[in-house]
mmCIF file of C-alpha atoms and ligand atoms in Angstrom:
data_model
loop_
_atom_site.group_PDB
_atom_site.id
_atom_site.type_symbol
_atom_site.label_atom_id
_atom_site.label_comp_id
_atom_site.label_asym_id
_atom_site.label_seq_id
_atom_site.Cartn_x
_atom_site.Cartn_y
_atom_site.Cartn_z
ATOM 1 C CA UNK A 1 0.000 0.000 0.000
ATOM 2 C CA UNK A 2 2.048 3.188 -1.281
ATOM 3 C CA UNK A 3 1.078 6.991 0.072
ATOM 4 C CA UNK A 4 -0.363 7.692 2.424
ATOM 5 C CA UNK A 5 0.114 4.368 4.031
ATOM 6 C CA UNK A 6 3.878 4.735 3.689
ATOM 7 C CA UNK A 7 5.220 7.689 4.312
ATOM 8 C CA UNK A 8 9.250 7.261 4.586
ATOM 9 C CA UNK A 9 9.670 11.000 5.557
ATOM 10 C CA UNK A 10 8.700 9.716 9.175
ATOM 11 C CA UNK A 11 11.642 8.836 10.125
ATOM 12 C CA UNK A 12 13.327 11.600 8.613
ATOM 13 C CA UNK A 13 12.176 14.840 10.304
ATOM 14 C CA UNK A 14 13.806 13.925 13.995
ATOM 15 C CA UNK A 15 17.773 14.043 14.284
ATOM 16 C CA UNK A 16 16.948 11.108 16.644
ATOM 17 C CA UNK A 17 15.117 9.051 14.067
ATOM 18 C CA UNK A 18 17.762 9.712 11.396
ATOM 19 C CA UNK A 19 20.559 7.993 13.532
ATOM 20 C CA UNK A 20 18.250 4.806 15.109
ATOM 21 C CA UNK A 21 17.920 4.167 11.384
ATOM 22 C CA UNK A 22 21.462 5.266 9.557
ATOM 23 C CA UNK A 23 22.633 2.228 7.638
ATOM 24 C CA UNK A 24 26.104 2.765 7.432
ATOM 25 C CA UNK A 25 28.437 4.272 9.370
ATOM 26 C CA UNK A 26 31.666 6.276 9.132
ATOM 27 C CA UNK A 27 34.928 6.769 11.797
ATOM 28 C CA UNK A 28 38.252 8.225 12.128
ATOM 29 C CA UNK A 29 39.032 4.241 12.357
ATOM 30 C CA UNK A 30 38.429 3.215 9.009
ATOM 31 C CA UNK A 31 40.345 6.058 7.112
ATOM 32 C CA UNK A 32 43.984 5.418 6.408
ATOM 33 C CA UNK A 33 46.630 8.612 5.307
ATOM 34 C CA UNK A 34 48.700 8.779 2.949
ATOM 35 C CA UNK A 35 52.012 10.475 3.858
ATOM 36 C CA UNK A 36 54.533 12.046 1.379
ATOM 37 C CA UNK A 37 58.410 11.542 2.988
ATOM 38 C CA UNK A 38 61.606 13.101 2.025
ATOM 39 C CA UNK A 39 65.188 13.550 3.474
ATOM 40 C CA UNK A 40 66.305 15.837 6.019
ATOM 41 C CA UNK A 41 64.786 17.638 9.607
ATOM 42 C CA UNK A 42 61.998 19.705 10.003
ATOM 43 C CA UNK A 43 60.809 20.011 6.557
ATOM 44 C CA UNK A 44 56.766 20.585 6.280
ATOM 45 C CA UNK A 45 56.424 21.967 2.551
ATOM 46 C CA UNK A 46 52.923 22.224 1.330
ATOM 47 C CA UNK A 47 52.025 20.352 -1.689
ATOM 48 C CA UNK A 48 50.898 23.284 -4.498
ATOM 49 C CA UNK A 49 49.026 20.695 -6.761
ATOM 50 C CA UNK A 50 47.264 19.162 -3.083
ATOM 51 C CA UNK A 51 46.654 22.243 -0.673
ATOM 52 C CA UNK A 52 46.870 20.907 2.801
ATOM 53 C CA UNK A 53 49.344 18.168 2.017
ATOM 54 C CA UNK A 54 52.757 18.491 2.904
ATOM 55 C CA UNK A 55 56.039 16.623 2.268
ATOM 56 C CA UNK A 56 57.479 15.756 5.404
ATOM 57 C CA UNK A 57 61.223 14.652 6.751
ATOM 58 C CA UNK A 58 60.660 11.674 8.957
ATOM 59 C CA UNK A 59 60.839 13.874 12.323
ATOM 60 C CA UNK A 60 58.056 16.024 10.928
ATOM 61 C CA UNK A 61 56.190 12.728 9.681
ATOM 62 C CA UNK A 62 56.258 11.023 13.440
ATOM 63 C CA UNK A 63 54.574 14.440 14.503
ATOM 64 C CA UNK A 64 51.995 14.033 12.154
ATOM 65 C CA UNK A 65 52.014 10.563 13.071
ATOM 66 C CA UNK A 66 51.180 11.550 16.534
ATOM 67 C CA UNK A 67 48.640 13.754 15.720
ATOM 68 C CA UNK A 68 46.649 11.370 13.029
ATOM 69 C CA UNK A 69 46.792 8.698 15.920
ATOM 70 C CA UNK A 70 45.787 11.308 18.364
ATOM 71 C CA UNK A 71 42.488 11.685 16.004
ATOM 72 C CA UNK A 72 41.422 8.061 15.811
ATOM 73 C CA UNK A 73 42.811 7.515 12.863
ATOM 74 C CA UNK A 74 43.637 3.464 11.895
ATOM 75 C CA UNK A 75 47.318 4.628 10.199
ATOM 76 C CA UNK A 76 48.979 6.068 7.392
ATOM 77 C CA UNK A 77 50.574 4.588 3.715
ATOM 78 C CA UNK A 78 54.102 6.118 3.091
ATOM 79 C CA UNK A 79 55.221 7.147 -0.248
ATOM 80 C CA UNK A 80 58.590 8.302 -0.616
ATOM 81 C CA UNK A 81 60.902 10.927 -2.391
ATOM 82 C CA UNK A 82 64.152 10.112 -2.862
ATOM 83 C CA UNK A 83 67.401 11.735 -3.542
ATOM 84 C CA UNK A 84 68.507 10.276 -6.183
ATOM 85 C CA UNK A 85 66.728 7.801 -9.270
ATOM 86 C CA UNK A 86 68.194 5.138 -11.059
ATOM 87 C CA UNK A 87 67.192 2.924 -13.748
ATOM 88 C CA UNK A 88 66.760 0.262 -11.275
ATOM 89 C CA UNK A 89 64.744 1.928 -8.467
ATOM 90 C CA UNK A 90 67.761 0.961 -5.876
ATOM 91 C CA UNK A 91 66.189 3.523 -3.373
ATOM 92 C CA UNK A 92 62.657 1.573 -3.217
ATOM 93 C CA UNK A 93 64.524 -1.279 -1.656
ATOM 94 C CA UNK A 94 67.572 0.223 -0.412
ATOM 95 C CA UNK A 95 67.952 -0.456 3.595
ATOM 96 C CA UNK A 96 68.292 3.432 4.291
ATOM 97 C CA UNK A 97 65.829 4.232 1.978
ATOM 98 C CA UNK A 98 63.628 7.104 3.019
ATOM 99 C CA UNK A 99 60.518 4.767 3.366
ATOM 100 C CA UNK A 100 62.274 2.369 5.546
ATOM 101 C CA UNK A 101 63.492 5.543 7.376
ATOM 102 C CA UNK A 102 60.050 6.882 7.777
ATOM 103 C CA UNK A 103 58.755 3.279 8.731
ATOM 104 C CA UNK A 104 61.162 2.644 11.514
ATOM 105 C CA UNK A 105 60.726 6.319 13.063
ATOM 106 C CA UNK A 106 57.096 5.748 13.466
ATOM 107 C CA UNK A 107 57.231 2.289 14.569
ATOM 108 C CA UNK A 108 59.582 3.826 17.434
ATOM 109 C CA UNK A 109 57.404 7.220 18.069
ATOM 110 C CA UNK A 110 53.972 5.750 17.324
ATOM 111 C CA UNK A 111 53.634 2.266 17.801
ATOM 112 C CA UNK A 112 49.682 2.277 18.181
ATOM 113 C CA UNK A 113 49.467 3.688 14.708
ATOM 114 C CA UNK A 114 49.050 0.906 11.356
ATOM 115 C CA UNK A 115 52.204 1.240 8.915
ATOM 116 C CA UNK A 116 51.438 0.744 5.168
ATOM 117 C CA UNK A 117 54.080 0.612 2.526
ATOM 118 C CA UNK A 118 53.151 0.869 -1.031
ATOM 119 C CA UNK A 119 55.071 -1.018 -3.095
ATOM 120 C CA UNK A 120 55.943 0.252 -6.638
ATOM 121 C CA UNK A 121 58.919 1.658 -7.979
ATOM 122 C CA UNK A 122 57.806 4.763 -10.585
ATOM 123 C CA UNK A 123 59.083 7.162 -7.873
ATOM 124 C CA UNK A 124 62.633 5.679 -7.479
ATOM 125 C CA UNK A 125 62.740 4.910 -11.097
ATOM 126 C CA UNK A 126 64.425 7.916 -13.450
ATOM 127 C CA UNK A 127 61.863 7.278 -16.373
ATOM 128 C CA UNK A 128 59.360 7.414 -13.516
ATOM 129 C CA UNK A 129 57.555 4.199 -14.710
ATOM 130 C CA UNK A 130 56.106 1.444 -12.368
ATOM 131 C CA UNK A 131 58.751 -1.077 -13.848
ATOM 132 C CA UNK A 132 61.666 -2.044 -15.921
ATOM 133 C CA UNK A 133 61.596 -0.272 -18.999
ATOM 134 C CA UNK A 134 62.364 -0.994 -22.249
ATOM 135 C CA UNK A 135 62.542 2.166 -24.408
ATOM 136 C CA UNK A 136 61.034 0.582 -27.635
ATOM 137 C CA UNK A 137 58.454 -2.356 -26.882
ATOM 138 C CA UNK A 138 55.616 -3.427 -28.593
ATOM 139 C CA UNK A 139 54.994 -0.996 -31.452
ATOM 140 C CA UNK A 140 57.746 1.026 -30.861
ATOM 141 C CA UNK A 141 56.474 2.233 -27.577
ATOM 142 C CA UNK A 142 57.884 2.038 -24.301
ATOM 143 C CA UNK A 143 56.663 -0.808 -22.535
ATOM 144 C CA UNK A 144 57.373 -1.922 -19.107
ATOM 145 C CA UNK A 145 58.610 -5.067 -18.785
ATOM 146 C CA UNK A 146 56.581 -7.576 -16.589
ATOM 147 C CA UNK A 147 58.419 -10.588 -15.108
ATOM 148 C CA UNK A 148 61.889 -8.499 -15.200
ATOM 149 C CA UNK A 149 60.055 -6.118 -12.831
ATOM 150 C CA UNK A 150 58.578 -8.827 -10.402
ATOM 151 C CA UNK A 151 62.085 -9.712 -8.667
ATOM 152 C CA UNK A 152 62.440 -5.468 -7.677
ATOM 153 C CA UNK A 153 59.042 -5.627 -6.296
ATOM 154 C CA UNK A 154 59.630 -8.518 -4.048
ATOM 155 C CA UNK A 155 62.642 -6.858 -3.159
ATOM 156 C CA UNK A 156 60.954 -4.162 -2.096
ATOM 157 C CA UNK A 157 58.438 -5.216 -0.270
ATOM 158 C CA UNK A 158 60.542 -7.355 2.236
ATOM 159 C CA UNK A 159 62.834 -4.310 2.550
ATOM 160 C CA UNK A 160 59.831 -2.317 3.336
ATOM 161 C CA UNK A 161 58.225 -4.899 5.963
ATOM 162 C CA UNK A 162 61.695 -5.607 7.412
ATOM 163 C CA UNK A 163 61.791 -1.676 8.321
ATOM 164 C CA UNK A 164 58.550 -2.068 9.775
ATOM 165 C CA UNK A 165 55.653 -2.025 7.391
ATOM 166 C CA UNK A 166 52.570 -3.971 8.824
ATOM 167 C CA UNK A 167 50.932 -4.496 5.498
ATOM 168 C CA UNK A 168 52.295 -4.101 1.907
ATOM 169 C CA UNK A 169 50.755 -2.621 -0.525
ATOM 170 C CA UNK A 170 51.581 -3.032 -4.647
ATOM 171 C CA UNK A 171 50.637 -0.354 -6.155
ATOM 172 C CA UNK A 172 52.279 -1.067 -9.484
ATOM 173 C CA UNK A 173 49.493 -3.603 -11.757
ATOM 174 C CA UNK A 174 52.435 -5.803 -12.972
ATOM 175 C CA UNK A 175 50.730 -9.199 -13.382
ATOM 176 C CA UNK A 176 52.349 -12.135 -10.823
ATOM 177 C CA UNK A 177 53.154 -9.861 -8.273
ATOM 178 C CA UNK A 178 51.427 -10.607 -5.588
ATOM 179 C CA UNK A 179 52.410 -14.133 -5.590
ATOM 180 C CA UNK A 180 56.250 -12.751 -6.349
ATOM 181 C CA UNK A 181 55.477 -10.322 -3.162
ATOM 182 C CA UNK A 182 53.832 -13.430 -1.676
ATOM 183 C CA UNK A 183 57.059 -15.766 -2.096
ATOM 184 C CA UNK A 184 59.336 -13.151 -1.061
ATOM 185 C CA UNK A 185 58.360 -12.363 2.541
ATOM 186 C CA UNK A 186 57.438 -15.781 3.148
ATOM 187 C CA UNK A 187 61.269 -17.158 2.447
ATOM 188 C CA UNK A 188 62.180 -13.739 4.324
ATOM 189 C CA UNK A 189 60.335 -15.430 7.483
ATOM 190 C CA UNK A 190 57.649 -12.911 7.003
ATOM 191 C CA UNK A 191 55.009 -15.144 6.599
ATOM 192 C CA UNK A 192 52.796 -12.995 8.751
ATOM 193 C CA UNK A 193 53.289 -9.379 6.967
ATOM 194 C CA UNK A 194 49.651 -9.071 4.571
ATOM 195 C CA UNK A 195 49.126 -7.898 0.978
ATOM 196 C CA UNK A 196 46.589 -5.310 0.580
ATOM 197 C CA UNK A 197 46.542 -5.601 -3.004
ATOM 198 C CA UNK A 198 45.557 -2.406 -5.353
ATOM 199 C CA UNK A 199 43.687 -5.242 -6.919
ATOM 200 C CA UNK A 200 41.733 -2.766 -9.757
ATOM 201 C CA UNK A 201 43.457 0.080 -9.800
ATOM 202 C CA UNK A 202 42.682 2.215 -13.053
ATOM 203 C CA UNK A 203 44.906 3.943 -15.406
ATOM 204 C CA UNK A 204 43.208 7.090 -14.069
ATOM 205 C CA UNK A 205 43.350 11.448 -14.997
ATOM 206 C CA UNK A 206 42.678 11.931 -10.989
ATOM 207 C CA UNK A 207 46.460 10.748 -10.164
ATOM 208 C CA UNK A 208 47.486 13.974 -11.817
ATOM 209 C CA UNK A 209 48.121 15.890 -8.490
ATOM 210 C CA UNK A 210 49.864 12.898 -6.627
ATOM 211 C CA UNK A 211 52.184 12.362 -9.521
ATOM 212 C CA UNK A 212 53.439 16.234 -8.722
ATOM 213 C CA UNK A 213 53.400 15.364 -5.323
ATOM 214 C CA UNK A 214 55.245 12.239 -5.609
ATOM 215 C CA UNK A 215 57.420 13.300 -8.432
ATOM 216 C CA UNK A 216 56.506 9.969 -10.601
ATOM 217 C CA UNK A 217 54.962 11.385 -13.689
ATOM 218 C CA UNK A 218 56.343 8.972 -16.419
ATOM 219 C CA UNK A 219 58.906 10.835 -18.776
ATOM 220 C CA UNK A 220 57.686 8.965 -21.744
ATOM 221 C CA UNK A 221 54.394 7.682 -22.324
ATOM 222 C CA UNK A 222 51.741 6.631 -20.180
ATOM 223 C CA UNK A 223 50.670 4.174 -17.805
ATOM 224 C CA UNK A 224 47.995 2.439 -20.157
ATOM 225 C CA UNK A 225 49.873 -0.512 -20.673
ATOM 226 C CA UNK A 226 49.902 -1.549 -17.246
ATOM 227 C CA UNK A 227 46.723 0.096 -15.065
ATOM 228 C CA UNK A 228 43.413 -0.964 -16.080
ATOM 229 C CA UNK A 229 40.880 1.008 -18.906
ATOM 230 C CA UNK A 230 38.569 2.688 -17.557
ATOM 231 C CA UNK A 231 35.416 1.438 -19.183
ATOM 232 C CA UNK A 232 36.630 -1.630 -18.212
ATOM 233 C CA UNK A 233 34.329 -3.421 -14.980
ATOM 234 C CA UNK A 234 34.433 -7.013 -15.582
ATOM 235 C CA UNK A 235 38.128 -6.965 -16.048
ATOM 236 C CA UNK A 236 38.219 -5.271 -12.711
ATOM 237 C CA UNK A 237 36.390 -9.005 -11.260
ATOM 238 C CA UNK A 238 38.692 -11.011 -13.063
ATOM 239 C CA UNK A 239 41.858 -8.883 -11.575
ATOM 240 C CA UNK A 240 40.688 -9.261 -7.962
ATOM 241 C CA UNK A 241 40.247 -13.369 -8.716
ATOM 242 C CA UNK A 242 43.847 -13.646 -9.412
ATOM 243 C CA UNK A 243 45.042 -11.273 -6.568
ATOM 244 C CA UNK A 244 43.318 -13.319 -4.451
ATOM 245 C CA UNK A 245 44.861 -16.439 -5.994
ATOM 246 C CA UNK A 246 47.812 -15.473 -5.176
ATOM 247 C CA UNK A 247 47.658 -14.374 -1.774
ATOM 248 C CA UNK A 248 46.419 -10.929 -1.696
ATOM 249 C CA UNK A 249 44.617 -10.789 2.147
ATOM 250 C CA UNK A 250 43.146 -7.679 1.141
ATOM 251 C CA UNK A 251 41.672 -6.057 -2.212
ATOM 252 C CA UNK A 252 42.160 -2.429 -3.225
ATOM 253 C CA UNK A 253 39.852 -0.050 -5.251
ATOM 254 C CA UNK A 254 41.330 2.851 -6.738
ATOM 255 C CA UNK A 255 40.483 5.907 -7.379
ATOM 256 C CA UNK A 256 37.199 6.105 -5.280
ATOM 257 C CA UNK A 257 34.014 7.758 -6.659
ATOM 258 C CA UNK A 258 34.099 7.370 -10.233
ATOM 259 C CA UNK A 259 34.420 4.072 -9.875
ATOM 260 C CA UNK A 260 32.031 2.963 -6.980
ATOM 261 C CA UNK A 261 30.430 0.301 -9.227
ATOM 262 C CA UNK A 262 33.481 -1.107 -8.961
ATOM 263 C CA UNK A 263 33.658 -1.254 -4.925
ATOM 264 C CA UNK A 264 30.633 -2.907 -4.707
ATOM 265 C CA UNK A 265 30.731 -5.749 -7.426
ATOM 266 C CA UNK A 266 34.165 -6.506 -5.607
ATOM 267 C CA UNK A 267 32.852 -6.136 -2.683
ATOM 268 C CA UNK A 268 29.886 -8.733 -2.958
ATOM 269 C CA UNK A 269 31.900 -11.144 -4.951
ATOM 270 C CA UNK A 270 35.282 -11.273 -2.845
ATOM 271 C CA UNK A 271 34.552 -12.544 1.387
ATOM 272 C CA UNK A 272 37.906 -9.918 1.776
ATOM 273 C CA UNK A 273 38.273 -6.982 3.362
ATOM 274 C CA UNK A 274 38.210 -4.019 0.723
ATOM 275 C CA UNK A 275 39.747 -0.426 0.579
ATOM 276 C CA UNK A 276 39.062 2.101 -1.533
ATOM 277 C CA UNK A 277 41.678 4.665 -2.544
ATOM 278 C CA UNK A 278 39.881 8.087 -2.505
ATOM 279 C CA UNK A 279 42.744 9.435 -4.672
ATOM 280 C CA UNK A 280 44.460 12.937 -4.939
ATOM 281 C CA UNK A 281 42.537 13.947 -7.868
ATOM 282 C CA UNK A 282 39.201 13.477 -5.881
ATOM 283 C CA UNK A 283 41.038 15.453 -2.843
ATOM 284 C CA UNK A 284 42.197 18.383 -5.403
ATOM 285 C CA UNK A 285 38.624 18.787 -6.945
ATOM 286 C CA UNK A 286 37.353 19.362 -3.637
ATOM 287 C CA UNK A 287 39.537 21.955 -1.816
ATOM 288 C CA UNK A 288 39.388 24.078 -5.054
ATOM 289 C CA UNK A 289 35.624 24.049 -5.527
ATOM 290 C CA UNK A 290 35.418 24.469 -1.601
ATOM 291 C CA UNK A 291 38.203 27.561 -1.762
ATOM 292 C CA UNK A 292 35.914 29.183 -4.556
ATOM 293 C CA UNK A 293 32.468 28.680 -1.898
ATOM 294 C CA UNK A 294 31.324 26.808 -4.365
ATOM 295 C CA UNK A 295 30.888 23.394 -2.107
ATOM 296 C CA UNK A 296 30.646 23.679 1.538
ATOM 297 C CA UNK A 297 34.126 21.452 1.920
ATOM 298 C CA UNK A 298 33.045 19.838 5.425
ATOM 299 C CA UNK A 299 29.807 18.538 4.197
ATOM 300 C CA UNK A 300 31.003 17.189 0.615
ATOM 301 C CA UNK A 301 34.283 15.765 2.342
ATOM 302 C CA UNK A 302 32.072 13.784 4.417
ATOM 303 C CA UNK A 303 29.282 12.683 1.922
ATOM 304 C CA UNK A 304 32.132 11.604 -0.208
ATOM 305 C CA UNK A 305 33.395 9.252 2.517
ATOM 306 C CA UNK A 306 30.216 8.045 3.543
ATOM 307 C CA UNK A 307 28.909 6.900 0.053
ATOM 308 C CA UNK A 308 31.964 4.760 -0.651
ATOM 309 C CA UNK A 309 31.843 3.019 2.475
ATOM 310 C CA UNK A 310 27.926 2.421 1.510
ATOM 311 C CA UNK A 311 29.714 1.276 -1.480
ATOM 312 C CA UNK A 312 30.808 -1.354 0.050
ATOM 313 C CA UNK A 313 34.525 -0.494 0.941
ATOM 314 C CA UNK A 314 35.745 -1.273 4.769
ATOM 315 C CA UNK A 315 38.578 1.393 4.502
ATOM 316 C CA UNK A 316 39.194 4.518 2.983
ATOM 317 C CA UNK A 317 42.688 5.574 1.990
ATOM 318 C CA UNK A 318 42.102 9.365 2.073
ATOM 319 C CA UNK A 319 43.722 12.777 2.423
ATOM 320 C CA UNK A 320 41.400 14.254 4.124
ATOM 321 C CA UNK A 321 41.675 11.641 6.803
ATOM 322 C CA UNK A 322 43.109 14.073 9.387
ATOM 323 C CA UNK A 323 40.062 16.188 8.682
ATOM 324 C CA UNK A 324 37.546 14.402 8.762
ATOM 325 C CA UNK A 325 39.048 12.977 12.183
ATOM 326 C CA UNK A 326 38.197 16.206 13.278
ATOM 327 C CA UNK A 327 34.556 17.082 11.834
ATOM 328 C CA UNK A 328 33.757 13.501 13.169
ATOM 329 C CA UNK A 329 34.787 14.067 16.564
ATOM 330 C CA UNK A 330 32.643 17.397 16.738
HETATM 331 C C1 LIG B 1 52.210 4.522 -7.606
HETATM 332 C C2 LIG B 1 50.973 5.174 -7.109
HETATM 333 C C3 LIG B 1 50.194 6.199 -7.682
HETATM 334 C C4 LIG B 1 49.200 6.504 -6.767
HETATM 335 C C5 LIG B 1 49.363 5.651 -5.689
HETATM 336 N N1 LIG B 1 50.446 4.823 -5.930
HETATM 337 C C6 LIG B 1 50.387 6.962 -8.923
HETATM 338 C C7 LIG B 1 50.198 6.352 -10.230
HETATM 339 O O1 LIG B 1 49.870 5.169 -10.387
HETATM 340 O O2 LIG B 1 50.447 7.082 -11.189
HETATM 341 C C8 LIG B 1 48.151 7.579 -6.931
HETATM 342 C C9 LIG B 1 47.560 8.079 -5.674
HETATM 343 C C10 LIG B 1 46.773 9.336 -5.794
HETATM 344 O O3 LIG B 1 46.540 9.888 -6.885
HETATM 345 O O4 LIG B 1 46.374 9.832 -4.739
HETATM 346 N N2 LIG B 1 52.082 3.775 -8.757
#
């Protein structure tokens, strides 16, 4: 019996009503930062292409370690900028590299707060790709070379959960390397260090910002031949299948809200816990409508995090976790 039998605006029009019957629900504790880290002391230089994100030495980066896990917030994923890049990423897996660095500062300052490592290797890389490259591939184009790149990323990883790292994360869509990551850290004795895999991760416009921030933007060519197409879902199923095949304990989305679909057909089909990568593109769009007054920034940063975990996604990797810590707490 529709109107006026049903009237769903009942339990709408009392603040009281709204929260007895609020389906999903959002906390400092299931929002993860991600933390730019660079050589030297004292260093806090704001991001231009990411207002409100700084690169930080690994002093500064246990401060804002301390104040993220001050805030309820479940931890932080460190991505690095090193000194110097090769042709072989030797800082990704180097044992003073600035990750590791970052890693074992925090583990000593702020043990209570959860250490993520990506794994990839575009920012130690000169060409700034995810892999080996070979300058002329298939159809003359640079290609990134799969299996050659598999060994560096298993490097990496156990370098990266020997400094500390509680979960890995590859970030870089080579195929095998989660079972290559897998293999490593279990002959390392690190049988107990997860994967969080960035199962589908998309070759996406919205990394624009993080790729200034990070320094990574490819020198030649793109990243097409390795991330996924964006009009591409099913492929994003049949990724997370072999992930899980080979050992990934956790599945990634990434970036967020364009591709929420996404969250939740891997989130009903997959029994694993599920992040979602609300990426620096999606952070950018929002502080510079906000700084306009053209979105009020609170509200939209929270809707935003809301709807993908009604998506379906346990965990939000997010900039504006430090933020919304805050507006949640109010
Ligand atoms: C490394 C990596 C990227 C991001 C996370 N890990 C960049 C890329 O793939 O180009 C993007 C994160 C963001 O945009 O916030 N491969």
């Amino acid at each position: 019996m529709p109107f006026p039998t049903h009237r769903p605006r009942r339990l709408r029009g009392d603040a009281r009503l709204r929260a007895l019957v609020r389906e999903t629900t959002l906390s400092p504790g299931d929002l993860i930062a991600p933390l730019f880290i660079r050589e030297g002391a004292g260093v806090r230089n704001e991001i231009s292409s990411m207002p409100g994100q700084y690169h930080l030495s690994p002093d500064t980066l246990v401060e804002e370690g301390k104040a993220l896990h001050d805030a309820g917030v479940a931890g932080v994923i460190l991505f690095g900028l090193p000194d110097k890049k090769d042709s072989k990423a030797g800082g990704a897996y180097a044992e003073a590299g600035i990750v590791q660095k970052g890693l074992r500062a925090l583990a000593k300052n702020v043990p209570g707060l959860l250490r993520m490592a990506d794994v990839c290797l575009c920012e130690y890389m000169d060409h700034g790709h995810c892999g080996i490259l070979q300058e002329k591939g298939r159809g003359g184009e640079p290609e990134v070379l799969n299996d050659a790149s598999l060994p560096l990323l298993a490097k990496t990883a156990v370098s990266l959960a020997r400094a500390g790292a509680d979960v890995v994360a590859p970030s870089d869509m080579m195929d095998g390397r989660v079972e290559a990551i897998r293999n490593g850290l279990d002959d390392a004795g690190l049988d107990q260090t997860p994967i969080l895999s960035y199962a589908a991760k998309y070759a996406s416009a919205f990394y624009g910002p993080f790729r200034d921030a990070a320094g990574s933007a490819p020198q030649m060519g793109d990243r097409r031949g390795y991330q996924m197409d964006p009009a591409n879902g099913d492929e994003a199923i049949a990724e997370c299948d072999l992930d899980v095949e080979e050992g990934a304990d956790m599945l990634m989305v990434k970036p967020a809200l364009p591709y929420l679909d996404i969250v939740r057909r891997v989130k009903d089909e997959f029994g694993l816990p599920l992040g979602a990568y609300h990426v620096s593109g999606e952070y950018a769009m929002i502080v510079a409508a906000a700084e306009r007054g053209w979105l009020d920034r609170e509200r939209t940063v929270l809707e935003s995090l809301v709807s993908i975990r009604r998506a379906g996604a346990d965990f939000i990797l997010t900039y504006f976790a430090r933020e919304a810590a805050g507006y949640l707490s109010k």
